[in-house]
Amino acid sequence: MNLIERVKAPTPKFFRVLRIIGLALAAAGGVLLTAPVALPVGVITVAGYLTVAGSVMSAVSQTAVQDVDAVDDGSAH
């Protein structure tokens, strides 16, 4: 399965929720980073981390797929 097929495949519910949370974190961090007022350095640092963490969370969640063909029977391969 290549990346395009993986992104287009159905995503499990848990990862859809996680993706939405990641997008919200990235948006909140972006808003804080682009605020028109001067914010303390600590807030700017946390906003940067929120933006990166939210972006990574969303990207990873998007690539999680539901594979109905593969059933784990507990045997080692």
CSV table of C-alpha atoms in Angstrom, one decimal:
chain,number,residue,atom,x,y,z
A,1,MET,CA,0.0,0.0,0.0
A,2,ASN,CA,1.6,3.3,-1.0
A,3,LEU,CA,1.1,6.6,0.7
A,4,ILE,CA,-1.7,7.9,-1.6
A,5,GLU,CA,-3.8,4.7,-1.0
A,6,ARG,CA,-3.1,4.8,2.7
A,7,VAL,CA,-4.4,8.4,3.0
A,8,LYS,CA,-7.5,7.7,1.0
A,9,ALA,CA,-8.3,4.5,2.9
A,10,PRO,CA,-10.9,4.6,5.7
A,11,THR,CA,-9.6,5.8,9.1
A,12,PRO,CA,-10.7,4.2,12.4
A,13,LYS,CA,-12.9,6.4,14.6
A,14,PHE,CA,-10.2,6.8,17.3
A,15,PHE,CA,-7.8,8.3,14.8
A,16,ARG,CA,-10.4,10.5,13.3
A,17,VAL,CA,-11.0,12.0,16.8
A,18,LEU,CA,-7.2,12.2,17.3
A,19,ARG,CA,-6.8,14.0,14.0
A,20,ILE,CA,-9.4,16.6,15.0
A,21,ILE,CA,-7.7,17.2,18.3
A,22,GLY,CA,-4.4,17.6,16.5
A,23,LEU,CA,-5.9,20.1,14.1
A,24,ALA,CA,-7.3,22.1,17.0
A,25,LEU,CA,-3.9,22.1,18.8
A,26,ALA,CA,-2.2,23.2,15.6
A,27,ALA,CA,-4.7,26.0,15.1
A,28,ALA,CA,-4.5,27.2,18.7
A,29,GLY,CA,-0.7,27.3,18.5
A,30,GLY,CA,-0.9,29.2,15.2
A,31,VAL,CA,-3.2,31.7,16.6
A,32,LEU,CA,-0.9,32.3,19.6
A,33,LEU,CA,2.1,32.6,17.3
A,34,THR,CA,0.4,35.2,15.0
A,35,ALA,CA,-1.2,37.2,17.8
A,36,PRO,CA,-1.0,41.0,17.1
A,37,VAL,CA,0.1,41.7,20.7
A,38,ALA,CA,3.4,41.0,22.4
A,39,LEU,CA,3.2,37.7,24.4
A,40,PRO,CA,5.7,36.4,26.9
A,41,VAL,CA,8.5,34.2,25.6
A,42,GLY,CA,7.1,31.1,27.4
A,43,VAL,CA,3.8,31.5,25.7
A,44,ILE,CA,5.4,31.7,22.3
A,45,THR,CA,7.5,28.7,23.0
A,46,VAL,CA,4.5,26.6,24.1
A,47,ALA,CA,2.6,27.8,21.0
A,48,GLY,CA,5.4,26.5,18.8
A,49,TYR,CA,5.3,23.2,20.5
A,50,LEU,CA,1.5,23.0,20.2
A,51,THR,CA,1.7,23.8,16.5
A,52,VAL,CA,4.3,21.1,15.8
A,53,ALA,CA,2.7,18.5,18.1
A,54,GLY,CA,-0.8,19.1,16.6
A,55,SER,CA,0.6,18.9,13.0
A,56,VAL,CA,2.4,15.6,13.7
A,57,MET,CA,-0.6,14.2,15.5
A,58,SER,CA,-2.9,15.0,12.5
A,59,ALA,CA,-0.5,13.6,10.0
A,60,VAL,CA,0.1,10.4,11.8
A,61,SER,CA,-3.7,10.0,12.5
A,62,GLN,CA,-4.5,10.5,8.8
A,63,THR,CA,-2.2,7.6,7.8
A,64,ALA,CA,-3.8,5.1,10.2
A,65,VAL,CA,-6.1,2.8,8.2
A,66,GLN,CA,-8.7,0.1,8.9
A,67,ASP,CA,-7.6,-3.1,7.3
A,68,VAL,CA,-10.5,-5.5,7.1
A,69,ASP,CA,-8.5,-8.0,5.1
A,70,ALA,CA,-5.9,-8.7,7.8
A,71,VAL,CA,-7.2,-10.4,10.9
A,72,ASP,CA,-4.7,-11.0,13.7
A,73,ASP,CA,-5.1,-14.6,14.9
A,74,GLY,CA,-2.4,-14.3,17.5
A,75,SER,CA,0.1,-16.5,15.7
A,76,ALA,CA,3.6,-15.3,15.1
A,77,HIS,CA,4.7,-14.8,11.5
